Amino acid sequence: MFLSPFEWTIAKRYMMPGRSEAVIALVAGISITVVMLSVAMLIIVMSVMNGFRAELLDRITELNGHAVVQPYGGRMDDWEQVLEQTRATPGVTQAVPLVEQPLLATYGGRAEAVLVRGNQQEEIDQLKRDVVIGSFDGLQPGTRNIAIGSRLALKMGVQVGDTLTVINPQGRTTPFGTVPRQVGYTVVAIFEVGVYDFDDTMVIMPMKNAQTLLLFGDAISAIEVTTRDADEAREIMAPLAQALEGRAVVTIWQEMNASLFEALQVERVAMAFALSIIVLVAAFNILSSLVMLVRSKSRDIAILRTMGARRKSLLKIFVTTGSAVGVLGTVAGLVLGFLVLLFRQPIVNGLEYFMGVTLWDPQIRFLTELPAKVDPVDVMGIAGMAMGMSFLATLYPAWRAANTDPVEVLRYE
């Protein structure tokens, strides 16, 4: 919709009401502010939700992959054959064996439940970027060295160089019963994956060492699988699950964390719907400000009509005036939203400091920091919705202005 020089001049005049129209200017300013805040809040919430899902998925699949093949009974003796079968499945990019078992660990009179995990050297090397203190170089087969999560280290008071005793209830048999197997391991590294449950319980060691601790021999407890696309993991793993039916169970990452990701999706949709109502409120503000502007400018509109202005011109003038409010509010909201996302963690830390409360608890949120991931599709959708609703709100007042009868307005002038 292009405006002629005449139409654009009148539209600019109406975008900046004079002193006698302070109420109209106030309502228009409120409309811009509401549009700005609603757009910013939608971008912030949707980006945080996207970031939370992406970050949580990355952290979880970093240790568990996109799928896990687990045998019945928790022990897989013929794992080489299953491993080759898994790697041959179309869409599978990586498949590695592992040993994992929940056990008990003690240090300094404290006992905590831990999740002992034995990985091959390639998998251990991938976790080096998560090291907080120490080094993974000491995690070699045949050594009694381990790496533990940061929360577990904090909870038990363990530091690099200390000896953590891991207890396996399946120990040696004596005339007095089974004596649990207790092995002391030197902590050579403390890591932080960023997922609270992992950092709170995880103990990493080479797979050979885990097999020795658990008396597994050459057996393993699971095969970790990575696919070409996490969202297609179910379809990719379906043929393998059917082939291994009765021998092993294939569990997809959605199933391992179903309640968490479903709750996240429901929360994302609910927040988007609730915040979209604010955009609707802003649209009604634009409508009310334009109605007031049309009523205050009825004499001017009548004079323009008598001078030959067409109804189409008046329609375009008032649609442009109202749409400008929506565009200004949307642009300001985009800028505000991106600024808040850029400084999100300092803002959270500052609010926690001044309010004296914990706004981002890792025990509840699973991640140690507030994540964010801006999706261009979401941003364009939010901006389009805000400007679209603003445009729709201008149609009725513009129609009223275009259909003003100059005879009725000027009769008593």
Coordinates of C-alpha atoms in Angstrom, one line a residue:
M1 CA 0.0 0.0 0.0
F2 CA 1.8 3.1 -1.3
L3 CA 1.0 6.6 -0.2
S4 CA 1.0 9.7 -2.3
P5 CA 2.9 12.8 -1.0
F6 CA -0.4 14.3 0.1
E7 CA -1.4 11.2 2.0
W8 CA 2.0 10.7 3.6
T9 CA 2.0 14.4 4.8
I10 CA -1.4 14.0 6.5
A11 CA -0.4 10.6 8.0
K12 CA 2.8 12.1 9.5
R13 CA 0.8 14.9 11.0
Y14 CA -1.6 12.5 12.6
M15 CA 1.3 10.3 13.9
M16 CA 2.4 13.2 16.1
P17 CA -0.7 14.7 17.8
G18 CA -0.5 18.2 19.1
R19 CA -0.8 19.6 22.6
S20 CA -4.6 19.7 22.5
E21 CA -4.5 15.9 21.8
A22 CA -2.3 14.9 24.7
V23 CA -4.7 12.1 25.7
I24 CA -4.5 10.6 22.2
A25 CA -0.7 10.8 22.3
L26 CA -0.7 9.1 25.8
V27 CA -2.9 6.2 24.5
A28 CA -0.7 5.8 21.4
G29 CA 2.4 5.8 23.6
I30 CA 0.9 3.2 25.9
S31 CA 0.0 1.1 22.8
I32 CA 3.6 1.2 21.6
T33 CA 4.9 0.2 25.1
V34 CA 2.5 -2.7 25.3
V35 CA 3.4 -3.9 21.8
M36 CA 7.1 -3.6 22.7
L37 CA 6.8 -5.5 26.0
S38 CA 4.6 -8.2 24.5
V39 CA 7.0 -8.8 21.6
A40 CA 10.0 -8.8 23.9
M41 CA 8.5 -11.2 26.3
L42 CA 7.4 -13.6 23.6
I43 CA 10.9 -13.6 22.1
I44 CA 12.5 -14.1 25.5
V45 CA 10.2 -16.9 26.6
M46 CA 10.3 -18.8 23.3
S47 CA 14.1 -18.4 23.0
V48 CA 14.6 -19.6 26.6
M49 CA 12.3 -22.5 26.0
N50 CA 14.1 -23.5 22.8
G51 CA 17.5 -23.1 24.4
F52 CA 16.4 -25.1 27.4
R53 CA 15.2 -28.0 25.2
A54 CA 18.3 -27.8 22.9
E55 CA 20.8 -27.5 25.8
L56 CA 19.1 -30.2 27.8
L57 CA 19.0 -32.5 24.8
D58 CA 22.7 -31.9 24.0
R59 CA 23.8 -32.6 27.6
I60 CA 21.7 -35.7 28.0
T61 CA 22.6 -37.2 24.6
E62 CA 26.3 -36.4 25.3
L63 CA 26.3 -39.1 27.9
N64 CA 23.3 -41.3 26.9
G65 CA 23.3 -40.8 23.1
H66 CA 20.0 -40.7 21.1
A67 CA 19.1 -44.3 22.0
V68 CA 20.4 -47.0 24.3
V69 CA 20.3 -50.8 23.6
Q70 CA 19.9 -52.6 27.0
P71 CA 19.8 -56.4 27.5
Y72 CA 17.3 -58.2 29.7
G73 CA 18.9 -58.7 33.1
G74 CA 21.4 -55.8 32.7
R75 CA 24.2 -57.9 31.3
M76 CA 25.1 -58.4 27.6
D77 CA 27.6 -61.2 26.9
D78 CA 27.3 -61.3 23.1
W79 CA 27.6 -57.6 22.7
E80 CA 30.1 -57.7 19.8
Q81 CA 27.4 -59.2 17.5
V82 CA 24.8 -56.7 18.7
L83 CA 27.2 -53.8 18.3
E84 CA 28.0 -54.7 14.7
Q85 CA 24.2 -55.1 14.0
T86 CA 23.6 -51.7 15.5
R87 CA 26.3 -50.0 13.6
A88 CA 25.0 -51.5 10.3
T89 CA 21.5 -50.0 10.9
P90 CA 20.8 -47.2 8.4
G91 CA 20.9 -43.8 10.1
V92 CA 23.1 -44.8 13.0
T93 CA 26.3 -42.6 13.0
Q94 CA 27.9 -44.1 16.2
A95 CA 27.4 -47.0 18.5
V96 CA 29.7 -47.6 21.5
P97 CA 29.6 -50.2 24.4
L98 CA 29.4 -49.1 28.0
V99 CA 29.1 -50.4 31.5
E100 CA 26.8 -48.6 33.9
Q101 CA 25.6 -49.5 37.3
P102 CA 24.2 -47.7 40.4
L103 CA 26.4 -48.3 43.4
L104 CA 27.4 -46.8 46.7
A105 CA 30.5 -44.6 47.4
T106 CA 32.0 -43.5 50.7
Y107 CA 34.5 -40.9 51.7
G108 CA 35.3 -39.5 55.2
G109 CA 32.4 -41.3 56.8
R110 CA 29.9 -40.1 54.2
A111 CA 28.0 -42.5 51.9
E112 CA 26.2 -41.4 48.7
A113 CA 24.5 -43.3 45.9
V114 CA 26.5 -43.0 42.7
L115 CA 26.1 -44.1 39.1
V116 CA 29.3 -45.8 38.0
R117 CA 29.9 -45.5 34.3
G118 CA 32.6 -47.3 32.3
N119 CA 33.4 -45.8 28.9
Q120 CA 35.8 -46.5 26.1
Q121 CA 38.8 -44.1 25.8
E122 CA 37.2 -42.3 22.8
E123 CA 34.1 -41.4 24.8
I124 CA 36.2 -40.3 27.8
D125 CA 38.1 -38.0 25.6
Q126 CA 34.9 -36.3 24.5
L127 CA 34.2 -35.3 28.1
K128 CA 37.5 -33.4 28.5
R129 CA 35.8 -30.1 27.7
D130 CA 33.7 -30.5 30.8
V131 CA 36.6 -30.8 33.2
V132 CA 36.6 -28.3 36.0
I133 CA 39.6 -29.5 38.0
G134 CA 42.2 -32.1 37.2
S135 CA 42.7 -34.0 34.0
F136 CA 41.2 -37.0 32.3
D137 CA 44.7 -38.1 31.1
G138 CA 45.0 -40.4 34.2
L139 CA 41.8 -42.4 33.3
Q140 CA 43.6 -45.4 31.7
P141 CA 42.7 -49.1 31.8
G142 CA 44.4 -50.9 34.7
T143 CA 44.6 -47.8 36.9
R144 CA 42.5 -47.1 39.9
N145 CA 41.6 -43.6 38.8
I146 CA 38.2 -42.0 38.4
A147 CA 36.5 -38.7 37.5
I148 CA 33.4 -37.5 39.4
G149 CA 30.7 -34.9 38.9
S150 CA 31.1 -31.5 40.5
R151 CA 28.0 -31.7 42.6
L152 CA 29.0 -35.1 43.9
A153 CA 32.4 -33.8 44.8
L154 CA 30.9 -30.8 46.6
K155 CA 28.4 -33.0 48.4
M156 CA 31.0 -35.5 49.7
G157 CA 33.8 -33.0 50.2
V158 CA 36.1 -34.8 47.7
Q159 CA 39.0 -33.1 46.0
V160 CA 41.4 -34.1 43.2
G161 CA 43.8 -36.6 44.7
D162 CA 41.5 -38.0 47.4
T163 CA 40.5 -41.6 47.5
L164 CA 36.9 -42.5 47.0
T165 CA 35.7 -46.0 48.0
V166 CA 33.2 -47.6 45.7
I167 CA 31.2 -50.5 47.1
N168 CA 29.8 -53.3 44.9
P169 CA 27.3 -55.4 46.8
Q170 CA 28.1 -58.4 44.6
G171 CA 31.4 -59.3 46.3
R172 CA 33.1 -62.5 47.2
T173 CA 31.3 -65.3 48.9
T174 CA 32.5 -66.4 52.4
P175 CA 31.2 -69.0 54.9
F176 CA 29.4 -66.0 56.6
G177 CA 27.7 -64.8 53.4
T178 CA 28.6 -62.4 50.6
V179 CA 31.1 -59.7 51.5
P180 CA 30.6 -56.5 49.4
R181 CA 33.5 -55.6 47.2
Q182 CA 35.1 -52.3 48.2
V183 CA 37.6 -50.7 46.0
G184 CA 39.4 -47.4 46.6
Y185 CA 39.8 -45.1 43.6
T186 CA 41.9 -41.9 43.3
V187 CA 39.9 -38.9 42.0
V188 CA 42.0 -37.4 39.1
A189 CA 39.3 -35.1 37.7
I190 CA 36.1 -33.3 38.6
F191 CA 33.8 -32.5 35.7
E192 CA 30.6 -30.6 35.2
V193 CA 28.3 -31.6 32.3
G194 CA 25.7 -29.0 33.3
V195 CA 22.8 -31.5 33.9
Y196 CA 22.3 -31.5 37.7
D197 CA 21.4 -35.3 37.9
F198 CA 24.6 -36.3 36.1
D199 CA 26.9 -33.9 38.0
D200 CA 25.3 -35.1 41.3
T201 CA 25.8 -38.9 40.8
M202 CA 28.2 -39.7 38.0
V203 CA 31.5 -41.5 38.4
I204 CA 33.5 -42.0 35.2
M205 CA 36.2 -44.7 34.7
P206 CA 37.5 -46.8 31.8
M207 CA 35.2 -49.6 30.7
K208 CA 37.8 -52.3 31.5
N209 CA 38.0 -51.0 35.1
A210 CA 34.2 -50.9 35.4
Q211 CA 34.0 -54.5 34.2
T212 CA 36.5 -55.5 36.8
L213 CA 34.7 -53.6 39.6
L214 CA 31.3 -55.2 38.7
L215 CA 32.8 -58.7 38.0
F216 CA 31.4 -58.5 34.5
G217 CA 34.2 -60.3 32.8
D218 CA 34.0 -59.2 29.1
A219 CA 30.3 -58.4 29.3
I220 CA 28.7 -54.9 29.1
S221 CA 25.5 -53.4 30.3
A222 CA 24.4 -51.3 27.3
I223 CA 25.2 -49.9 23.9
E224 CA 24.9 -46.1 23.4
V225 CA 23.7 -45.1 20.0
T226 CA 23.9 -41.8 18.1
T227 CA 21.8 -41.2 15.1
R228 CA 22.0 -38.6 12.2
D229 CA 19.0 -36.7 13.7
A230 CA 17.8 -36.8 17.3
D231 CA 14.2 -36.2 16.2
E232 CA 14.3 -39.2 13.8
A233 CA 15.8 -41.6 16.4
R234 CA 12.5 -43.5 16.8
E235 CA 12.1 -44.3 13.1
I236 CA 15.8 -45.1 12.7
M237 CA 15.9 -47.5 15.6
A238 CA 12.6 -49.2 14.8
P239 CA 14.1 -52.0 12.6
L240 CA 16.8 -52.7 15.2
A241 CA 14.3 -52.9 18.0
Q242 CA 12.3 -55.4 16.0
A243 CA 15.4 -57.5 15.2
L244 CA 16.5 -57.6 18.9
E245 CA 13.0 -58.3 20.2
G246 CA 13.3 -60.8 23.1
R247 CA 17.0 -60.2 23.5
A248 CA 17.3 -56.5 24.3
V249 CA 15.3 -53.4 24.6
V250 CA 15.9 -50.2 22.5
T251 CA 15.1 -47.1 24.5
I252 CA 14.9 -43.7 22.7
W253 CA 15.9 -40.5 24.3
Q254 CA 12.3 -39.3 24.3
E255 CA 11.3 -42.3 26.3
M256 CA 14.2 -42.0 28.7
N257 CA 13.2 -38.4 29.5
A258 CA 9.5 -38.4 28.4
S259 CA 8.0 -36.6 31.3
L260 CA 10.7 -33.9 31.2
F261 CA 10.4 -33.0 27.5
E262 CA 6.6 -33.3 27.5
A263 CA 6.3 -30.9 30.4
L264 CA 8.7 -28.5 28.6
Q265 CA 6.6 -28.6 25.5
V266 CA 3.3 -28.0 27.4
E267 CA 4.9 -25.1 29.3
R268 CA 6.2 -23.6 26.0
V269 CA 2.8 -23.7 24.3
A270 CA 1.0 -22.4 27.5
M271 CA 3.4 -19.5 27.9
A272 CA 3.2 -18.5 24.2
F273 CA -0.6 -18.5 24.4
A274 CA -0.7 -16.5 27.6
L275 CA 1.8 -13.9 26.3
S276 CA 0.0 -13.6 22.9
I277 CA -3.0 -12.2 24.8
I278 CA -0.8 -9.2 25.6
V279 CA -0.5 -8.5 21.9
L280 CA -4.3 -8.6 21.6
V281 CA -4.5 -6.0 24.4
A282 CA -2.0 -3.8 22.5
A283 CA -4.2 -4.1 19.4
F284 CA -7.2 -2.9 21.3
N285 CA -5.2 0.0 22.6
I286 CA -4.3 0.9 19.0
L287 CA -8.0 0.7 18.0
S288 CA -9.1 2.9 20.9
S289 CA -6.4 5.5 20.2
L290 CA -7.4 5.6 16.5
V291 CA -11.1 5.9 17.3
M292 CA -10.3 8.9 19.5
L293 CA -8.1 10.4 16.8
V294 CA -10.9 10.0 14.2
R295 CA -13.4 11.7 16.5
S296 CA -11.1 14.6 17.2
K297 CA -10.2 15.0 13.6
S298 CA -13.7 14.7 12.2
R299 CA -13.8 18.4 11.2
D300 CA -10.4 18.0 9.4
I301 CA -11.6 14.9 7.7
A302 CA -14.8 16.6 6.5
I303 CA -12.8 19.5 5.1
L304 CA -10.5 17.1 3.3
R305 CA -13.5 15.3 1.8
T306 CA -15.0 18.6 0.5
M307 CA -11.6 19.5 -1.0
G308 CA -11.7 16.3 -3.0
A309 CA -9.9 13.7 -0.9
R310 CA -11.1 10.2 -1.8
R311 CA -12.3 7.7 0.7
K312 CA -9.4 5.4 -0.3
S313 CA -6.9 8.1 0.6
L314 CA -8.4 8.6 4.1
L315 CA -8.5 4.9 4.6
K316 CA -4.8 4.6 3.7
I317 CA -3.9 7.6 6.0
F318 CA -5.4 6.1 9.1
V319 CA -4.3 2.6 8.4
T320 CA -0.7 3.9 8.1
T321 CA -1.1 6.0 11.3
G322 CA -2.2 3.0 13.3
S323 CA 0.2 0.5 11.7
A324 CA 3.1 2.8 12.5
V325 CA 2.3 2.3 16.2
G326 CA 2.5 -1.5 15.7
V327 CA 5.7 -1.3 13.7
L328 CA 7.5 0.9 16.2
G329 CA 6.4 -1.3 19.1
T330 CA 7.5 -4.4 17.3
V331 CA 10.9 -3.0 16.4
A332 CA 11.4 -1.8 19.9
G333 CA 10.3 -5.1 21.3
L334 CA 12.8 -7.0 19.0
V335 CA 15.7 -4.8 20.3
L336 CA 14.6 -5.1 23.9
G337 CA 14.2 -8.9 23.6
F338 CA 17.6 -9.4 22.1
L339 CA 19.3 -7.2 24.7
V340 CA 17.7 -9.1 27.5
L341 CA 18.7 -12.5 25.9
L342 CA 22.3 -11.2 25.5
F343 CA 22.6 -10.2 29.2
R344 CA 20.2 -12.9 30.6
Q345 CA 22.6 -14.5 33.0
P346 CA 23.8 -11.2 34.6
I347 CA 20.2 -10.1 34.9
V348 CA 19.3 -13.4 36.7
N349 CA 22.3 -13.1 39.0
G350 CA 21.5 -9.4 39.7
L351 CA 17.9 -10.2 40.6
E352 CA 18.9 -13.1 42.8
Y353 CA 21.4 -10.8 44.6
F354 CA 18.9 -7.9 45.2
M355 CA 15.9 -10.1 46.0
G356 CA 17.8 -12.6 48.1
V357 CA 16.1 -15.6 46.4
T358 CA 17.2 -18.3 44.0
L359 CA 15.4 -17.8 40.6
W360 CA 17.3 -20.5 38.8
D361 CA 17.7 -23.6 40.9
P362 CA 19.8 -26.3 39.1
Q363 CA 18.0 -29.0 41.2
I364 CA 14.7 -28.0 39.6
R365 CA 15.8 -26.8 36.2
F366 CA 18.5 -29.5 35.6
L367 CA 20.8 -27.0 34.0
T368 CA 23.3 -24.8 35.9
E369 CA 22.7 -21.6 33.7
L370 CA 19.8 -20.0 31.9
P371 CA 20.0 -21.2 28.3
A372 CA 18.6 -19.4 25.2
K373 CA 18.3 -20.3 21.5
V374 CA 16.8 -17.7 19.1
D375 CA 14.8 -19.4 16.4
P376 CA 14.4 -17.1 13.3
V377 CA 11.1 -18.7 12.5
D378 CA 9.7 -17.9 15.9
V379 CA 11.0 -14.3 15.7
M380 CA 9.4 -13.8 12.3
G381 CA 6.2 -15.3 13.5
I382 CA 6.1 -13.1 16.6
A383 CA 6.9 -10.0 14.6
G384 CA 4.3 -10.9 12.0
M385 CA 1.6 -11.6 14.6
A386 CA 2.2 -8.3 16.3
M387 CA 2.2 -6.2 13.1
G388 CA -0.7 -8.2 11.7
M389 CA -2.9 -7.7 14.8
S390 CA -1.9 -4.0 14.8
F391 CA -3.0 -3.7 11.2
L392 CA -6.3 -5.4 11.8
A393 CA -7.0 -3.0 14.7
T394 CA -6.7 0.0 12.3
L395 CA -9.3 -1.2 9.8
Y396 CA -12.4 -0.2 11.7
P397 CA -11.3 3.3 12.7
A398 CA -10.0 3.9 9.2
W399 CA -13.3 2.7 7.7
R400 CA -15.1 5.1 10.0
A401 CA -12.9 8.0 8.9
A402 CA -13.3 7.1 5.2
N403 CA -17.1 7.0 5.5
T404 CA -17.4 10.4 7.4
D405 CA -20.2 12.5 5.9
P406 CA -18.8 16.0 5.5
V407 CA -22.3 17.5 5.3
E408 CA -23.3 16.1 8.7
V409 CA -20.0 17.2 10.3
L410 CA -19.9 20.8 8.8
R411 CA -23.6 21.5 9.2
Y412 CA -23.2 23.2 12.6
E413 CA -19.7 24.7 12.0

